[in-house]
PDB file of C-alpha atoms in Angstrom:
ATOM      1  CA  MET A   1       6.518  -0.526  -7.057  1.00  0.00           C
ATOM      2  CA  ALA A   2       5.796  -2.894  -4.147  1.00  0.00           C
ATOM      3  CA  GLN A   3       2.411  -4.551  -4.068  1.00  0.00           C
ATOM      4  CA  PRO A   4       0.179  -3.527  -1.138  1.00  0.00           C
ATOM      5  CA  ARG A   5       0.088  -6.202   1.565  1.00  0.00           C
ATOM      6  CA  VAL A   6      -2.949  -7.513   3.421  1.00  0.00           C
ATOM      7  CA  PRO A   7      -4.518  -4.637   5.400  1.00  0.00           C
ATOM      8  CA  PRO A   8      -3.681  -4.645   9.121  1.00  0.00           C
ATOM      9  CA  VAL A   9      -6.410  -5.764  11.531  1.00  0.00           C
ATOM     10  CA  ASP A  10      -6.179  -5.027  15.244  1.00  0.00           C
ATOM     11  CA  PRO A  11      -8.032  -7.780  17.133  1.00  0.00           C
ATOM     12  CA  LEU A  12      -8.121  -5.651  20.279  1.00  0.00           C
ATOM     13  CA  GLN A  13     -10.020  -2.798  18.623  1.00  0.00           C
ATOM     14  CA  ARG A  14     -13.008  -2.002  20.816  1.00  0.00           C
ATOM     15  CA  LYS A  15     -16.452  -3.099  19.683  1.00  0.00           C
ATOM     16  CA  SER A  16     -19.831  -2.021  20.921  1.00  0.00           C
ATOM     17  CA  ARG A  17     -21.589  -4.176  23.482  1.00  0.00           C
ATOM     18  CA  LEU A  18     -24.359  -4.928  20.953  1.00  0.00           C
ATOM     19  CA  THR A  19     -21.848  -6.097  18.328  1.00  0.00           C
ATOM     20  CA  ARG A  20     -20.138  -8.423  20.825  1.00  0.00           C
ATOM     21  CA  GLN A  21     -23.472  -9.873  21.984  1.00  0.00           C
ATOM     22  CA  LEU A  22     -24.628 -10.468  18.394  1.00  0.00           C
ATOM     23  CA  GLU A  23     -21.321 -12.151  17.499  1.00  0.00           C
ATOM     24  CA  LYS A  24     -21.610 -14.429  20.504  1.00  0.00           C
ATOM     25  CA  LYS A  25     -25.272 -15.379  19.991  1.00  0.00           C
ATOM     26  CA  VAL A  26     -24.986 -15.891  16.238  1.00  0.00           C
ATOM     27  CA  GLY A  27     -21.629 -17.676  16.515  1.00  0.00           C
ATOM     28  CA  GLU A  28     -23.086 -20.223  18.945  1.00  0.00           C
ATOM     29  CA  LEU A  29     -25.683 -21.389  16.421  1.00  0.00           C
ATOM     30  CA  ARG A  30     -24.675 -24.695  14.815  1.00  0.00           C
ATOM     31  CA  LEU A  31     -26.412 -23.752  11.589  1.00  0.00           C
ATOM     32  CA  VAL A  32     -24.243 -20.642  11.309  1.00  0.00           C
ATOM     33  CA  GLY A  33     -21.047 -22.685  11.687  1.00  0.00           C
ATOM     34  CA  TRP A  34     -22.269 -25.135   9.048  1.00  0.00           C
ATOM     35  CA  PHE A  35     -23.215 -22.282   6.701  1.00  0.00           C
ATOM     36  CA  MET A  36     -19.826 -20.600   7.112  1.00  0.00           C
ATOM     37  CA  THR A  37     -17.814 -23.758   6.482  1.00  0.00           C
ATOM     38  CA  ASN A  38     -19.971 -25.197   3.677  1.00  0.00           C
ATOM     39  CA  VAL A  39     -21.581 -22.268   1.842  1.00  0.00           C
ATOM     40  CA  ALA A  40     -19.698 -19.038   2.575  1.00  0.00           C
ATOM     41  CA  THR A  41     -16.343 -20.668   1.772  1.00  0.00           C
ATOM     42  CA  ARG A  42     -17.526 -21.214  -1.800  1.00  0.00           C
ATOM     43  CA  ILE A  43     -19.230 -17.856  -2.341  1.00  0.00           C
ATOM     44  CA  ASP A  44     -16.973 -15.418  -0.444  1.00  0.00           C
ATOM     45  CA  PRO A  45     -13.888 -15.708  -2.701  1.00  0.00           C
ATOM     46  CA  VAL A  46     -16.030 -14.663  -5.684  1.00  0.00           C
ATOM     47  CA  LEU A  47     -17.841 -11.909  -3.771  1.00  0.00           C
ATOM     48  CA  MET A  48     -14.598 -10.519  -2.389  1.00  0.00           C
ATOM     49  CA  ARG A  49     -12.832 -10.572  -5.759  1.00  0.00           C
ATOM     50  CA  TRP A  50     -15.829  -8.878  -7.415  1.00  0.00           C
ATOM     51  CA  SER A  51     -16.166  -6.214  -4.696  1.00  0.00           C
ATOM     52  CA  GLY A  52     -12.488  -5.484  -4.109  1.00  0.00           C
ATOM     53  CA  GLY A  53     -12.684  -7.141  -0.679  1.00  0.00           C
ATOM     54  CA  ARG A  54     -15.605  -5.041   0.601  1.00  0.00           C
ATOM     55  CA  VAL A  55     -18.411  -7.651   0.474  1.00  0.00           C
ATOM     56  CA  ASN A  56     -18.578 -11.091   2.109  1.00  0.00           C
ATOM     57  CA  LEU A  57     -21.332 -13.216   3.623  1.00  0.00           C
ATOM     58  CA  THR A  58     -20.092 -12.771   7.181  1.00  0.00           C
ATOM     59  CA  ASN A  59     -20.213  -8.970   6.955  1.00  0.00           C
ATOM     60  CA  ALA A  60     -16.867  -8.956   8.793  1.00  0.00           C
ATOM     61  CA  ASP A  61     -14.046  -6.549   8.018  1.00  0.00           C
ATOM     62  CA  ALA A  62     -11.347  -9.093   8.822  1.00  0.00           C
ATOM     63  CA  ILE A  63     -11.762 -11.675   6.050  1.00  0.00           C
ATOM     64  CA  VAL A  64      -8.828 -12.738   3.881  1.00  0.00           C
ATOM     65  CA  VAL A  65      -8.862 -15.258   1.030  1.00  0.00           C
ATOM     66  CA  LEU A  66      -6.143 -17.887   1.452  1.00  0.00           C
ATOM     67  CA  HIS A  67      -4.872 -19.293  -1.867  1.00  0.00           C
ATOM     68  CA  HIS A  68      -3.208 -22.649  -1.208  1.00  0.00           C
ATOM     69  CA  ARG A  69      -2.431 -25.946  -2.927  1.00  0.00           C
ATOM     70  CA  GLY A  70      -3.971 -29.293  -2.000  1.00  0.00           C
ATOM     71  CA  ALA A  71      -1.569 -31.562  -0.115  1.00  0.00           C
ATOM     72  CA  LYS A  72      -2.199 -34.550  -2.393  1.00  0.00           C
ATOM     73  CA  THR A  73      -3.741 -33.102  -5.541  1.00  0.00           C
ATOM     74  CA  GLU A  74      -1.666 -29.906  -5.786  1.00  0.00           C
ATOM     75  CA  LYS A  75      -4.945 -28.337  -6.954  1.00  0.00           C
ATOM     76  CA  LEU A  76      -5.274 -24.604  -6.234  1.00  0.00           C
ATOM     77  CA  ARG A  77      -7.799 -23.872  -3.471  1.00  0.00           C
ATOM     78  CA  GLN A  78      -9.297 -20.649  -2.124  1.00  0.00           C
ATOM     79  CA  THR A  79     -10.494 -20.413   1.459  1.00  0.00           C
ATOM     80  CA  PRO A  80     -11.930 -17.265   3.075  1.00  0.00           C
ATOM     81  CA  LEU A  81     -10.807 -16.944   6.690  1.00  0.00           C
ATOM     82  CA  LEU A  82     -11.028 -14.567   9.601  1.00  0.00           C
ATOM     83  CA  TYR A  83      -7.620 -13.004  10.239  1.00  0.00           C
ATOM     84  CA  PHE A  84      -5.734 -10.421  12.220  1.00  0.00           C
ATOM     85  CA  THR A  85      -2.229  -9.064  12.046  1.00  0.00           C
ATOM     86  CA  GLU A  86       0.635  -9.057  14.503  1.00  0.00           C
ATOM     87  CA  GLY A  87       3.302  -6.743  13.117  1.00  0.00           C
ATOM     88  CA  PRO A  88       4.146  -8.061   9.628  1.00  0.00           C
ATOM     89  CA  ASP A  89       2.559 -11.462  10.363  1.00  0.00           C
ATOM     90  CA  VAL A  90      -0.945 -12.422   9.264  1.00  0.00           C
ATOM     91  CA  ILE A  91      -2.618 -14.699  11.809  1.00  0.00           C
ATOM     92  CA  LEU A  92      -5.130 -17.318  10.616  1.00  0.00           C
ATOM     93  CA  VAL A  93      -7.005 -19.435  13.148  1.00  0.00           C
ATOM     94  CA  ALA A  94      -7.559 -23.090  12.239  1.00  0.00           C
ATOM     95  CA  SER A  95     -10.684 -23.614  14.321  1.00  0.00           C
ATOM     96  CA  ALA A  96     -13.135 -24.821  11.627  1.00  0.00           C
ATOM     97  CA  ALA A  97     -16.010 -23.093  13.442  1.00  0.00           C
ATOM     98  CA  GLY A  98     -15.254 -25.015  16.628  1.00  0.00           C
ATOM     99  CA  ALA A  99     -15.059 -28.473  15.035  1.00  0.00           C
ATOM    100  CA  LEU A 100     -13.063 -31.224  16.732  1.00  0.00           C
ATOM    101  CA  ARG A 101     -10.838 -31.745  13.664  1.00  0.00           C
ATOM    102  CA  HIS A 102      -8.530 -29.230  12.063  1.00  0.00           C
ATOM    103  CA  PRO A 103      -9.720 -27.758   8.758  1.00  0.00           C
ATOM    104  CA  ALA A 104      -8.368 -29.213   5.508  1.00  0.00           C
ATOM    105  CA  TRP A 105      -6.567 -25.980   4.626  1.00  0.00           C
ATOM    106  CA  LEU A 106      -4.236 -26.456   7.618  1.00  0.00           C
ATOM    107  CA  HIS A 107      -3.181 -29.871   6.298  1.00  0.00           C
ATOM    108  CA  ASN A 108      -2.638 -28.291   2.879  1.00  0.00           C
ATOM    109  CA  ILE A 109      -0.423 -25.440   4.091  1.00  0.00           C
ATOM    110  CA  ARG A 110       1.653 -27.807   6.223  1.00  0.00           C
ATOM    111  CA  ALA A 111       2.411 -29.725   3.016  1.00  0.00           C
ATOM    112  CA  ASN A 112       2.711 -26.603   0.820  1.00  0.00           C
ATOM    113  CA  PRO A 113       3.535 -23.546   2.986  1.00  0.00           C
ATOM    114  CA  ASP A 114       3.929 -21.087   0.100  1.00  0.00           C
ATOM    115  CA  VAL A 115       0.548 -19.346  -0.053  1.00  0.00           C
ATOM    116  CA  GLU A 116      -1.083 -16.119  -1.166  1.00  0.00           C
ATOM    117  CA  LEU A 117      -3.393 -13.990   0.968  1.00  0.00           C
ATOM    118  CA  TRP A 118      -5.749 -11.465  -0.622  1.00  0.00           C
ATOM    119  CA  VAL A 119      -8.269  -8.914   0.568  1.00  0.00           C
ATOM    120  CA  GLY A 120      -9.638  -7.588  -2.715  1.00  0.00           C
ATOM    121  CA  LYS A 121      -6.645  -6.251  -4.638  1.00  0.00           C
ATOM    122  CA  ARG A 122      -4.404  -6.085  -1.571  1.00  0.00           C
ATOM    123  CA  GLY A 123      -2.229  -9.025  -0.678  1.00  0.00           C
ATOM    124  CA  GLY A 124       0.570 -11.162  -1.963  1.00  0.00           C
ATOM    125  CA  ARG A 125       2.776 -14.147  -1.279  1.00  0.00           C
ATOM    126  CA  TYR A 126       3.435 -15.408   2.208  1.00  0.00           C
ATOM    127  CA  ARG A 127       5.149 -18.393   3.795  1.00  0.00           C
ATOM    128  CA  ALA A 128       2.905 -20.162   6.308  1.00  0.00           C
ATOM    129  CA  ARG A 129       3.982 -21.770   9.555  1.00  0.00           C
ATOM    130  CA  VAL A 130       2.230 -23.138  12.614  1.00  0.00           C
ATOM    131  CA  ALA A 131       2.614 -21.037  15.758  1.00  0.00           C
ATOM    132  CA  SER A 132       4.629 -22.411  18.660  1.00  0.00           C
ATOM    133  CA  PRO A 133       2.756 -23.381  21.864  1.00  0.00           C
ATOM    134  CA  GLU A 134       3.986 -20.160  23.510  1.00  0.00           C
ATOM    135  CA  GLU A 135       2.757 -18.058  20.582  1.00  0.00           C
ATOM    136  CA  LYS A 136      -0.595 -19.868  20.539  1.00  0.00           C
ATOM    137  CA  ALA A 137      -1.383 -18.840  24.135  1.00  0.00           C
ATOM    138  CA  SER A 138      -0.951 -15.153  23.316  1.00  0.00           C
ATOM    139  CA  LEU A 139      -2.600 -15.363  19.896  1.00  0.00           C
ATOM    140  CA  TRP A 140      -5.655 -17.283  21.134  1.00  0.00           C
ATOM    141  CA  GLU A 141      -6.612 -14.389  23.448  1.00  0.00           C
ATOM    142  CA  LYS A 142      -6.412 -12.005  20.515  1.00  0.00           C
ATOM    143  CA  ALA A 143      -8.390 -14.351  18.262  1.00  0.00           C
ATOM    144  CA  ASN A 144     -11.158 -14.484  20.862  1.00  0.00           C
ATOM    145  CA  ALA A 145     -11.091 -10.695  21.090  1.00  0.00           C
ATOM    146  CA  LEU A 146     -11.466 -10.459  17.310  1.00  0.00           C
ATOM    147  CA  TYR A 147     -14.624 -12.555  17.188  1.00  0.00           C
ATOM    148  CA  ALA A 148     -16.639 -13.705  20.171  1.00  0.00           C
TER     149      ALA A 148
END
C-alpha cells in the first residue's frame, strides 16, 4: 500500500479580510520573524509529530517538516516550513522570514537533495531542486497569496 503524500495546499484559497490583515500585521513584526526562525523551528517538529500534524506554533494549516542532512556534517535536521503544492510538487520558500541571506536548509538540500517531507503521519521521500527563474516568478505570486 502506497504511503500517503503531503496533503495538498492551494495557496490561492480565499481568506477572510481579517485573516489577511492579521497575517500582514503580525508578519511585519521583527520579533515574530525572530521567534519563528529561532524558537518555532525547534518546537514545531515535536508538536507536529505529537499531534499528527494538527498543532504548530504558527497556527497555520500549511506547515510541513523538512527532514534533511547537513551539507558538511551529514547530521539529520528537521525544519518546519510553510509550503504549498503545485500538482505533485511541494513548494518550499527559502525566505528565512525576509532575511537577506538564504536559510541554512537551502544550502543543505543543494548538497543533499534527497529529503523527506512530513505533515504528521502523511509524507515521504522527495528529491529537492531549486526552481528556475521562470518558475520563481509564478511561484512567488502564489507564495505571497499563501501568507501575506
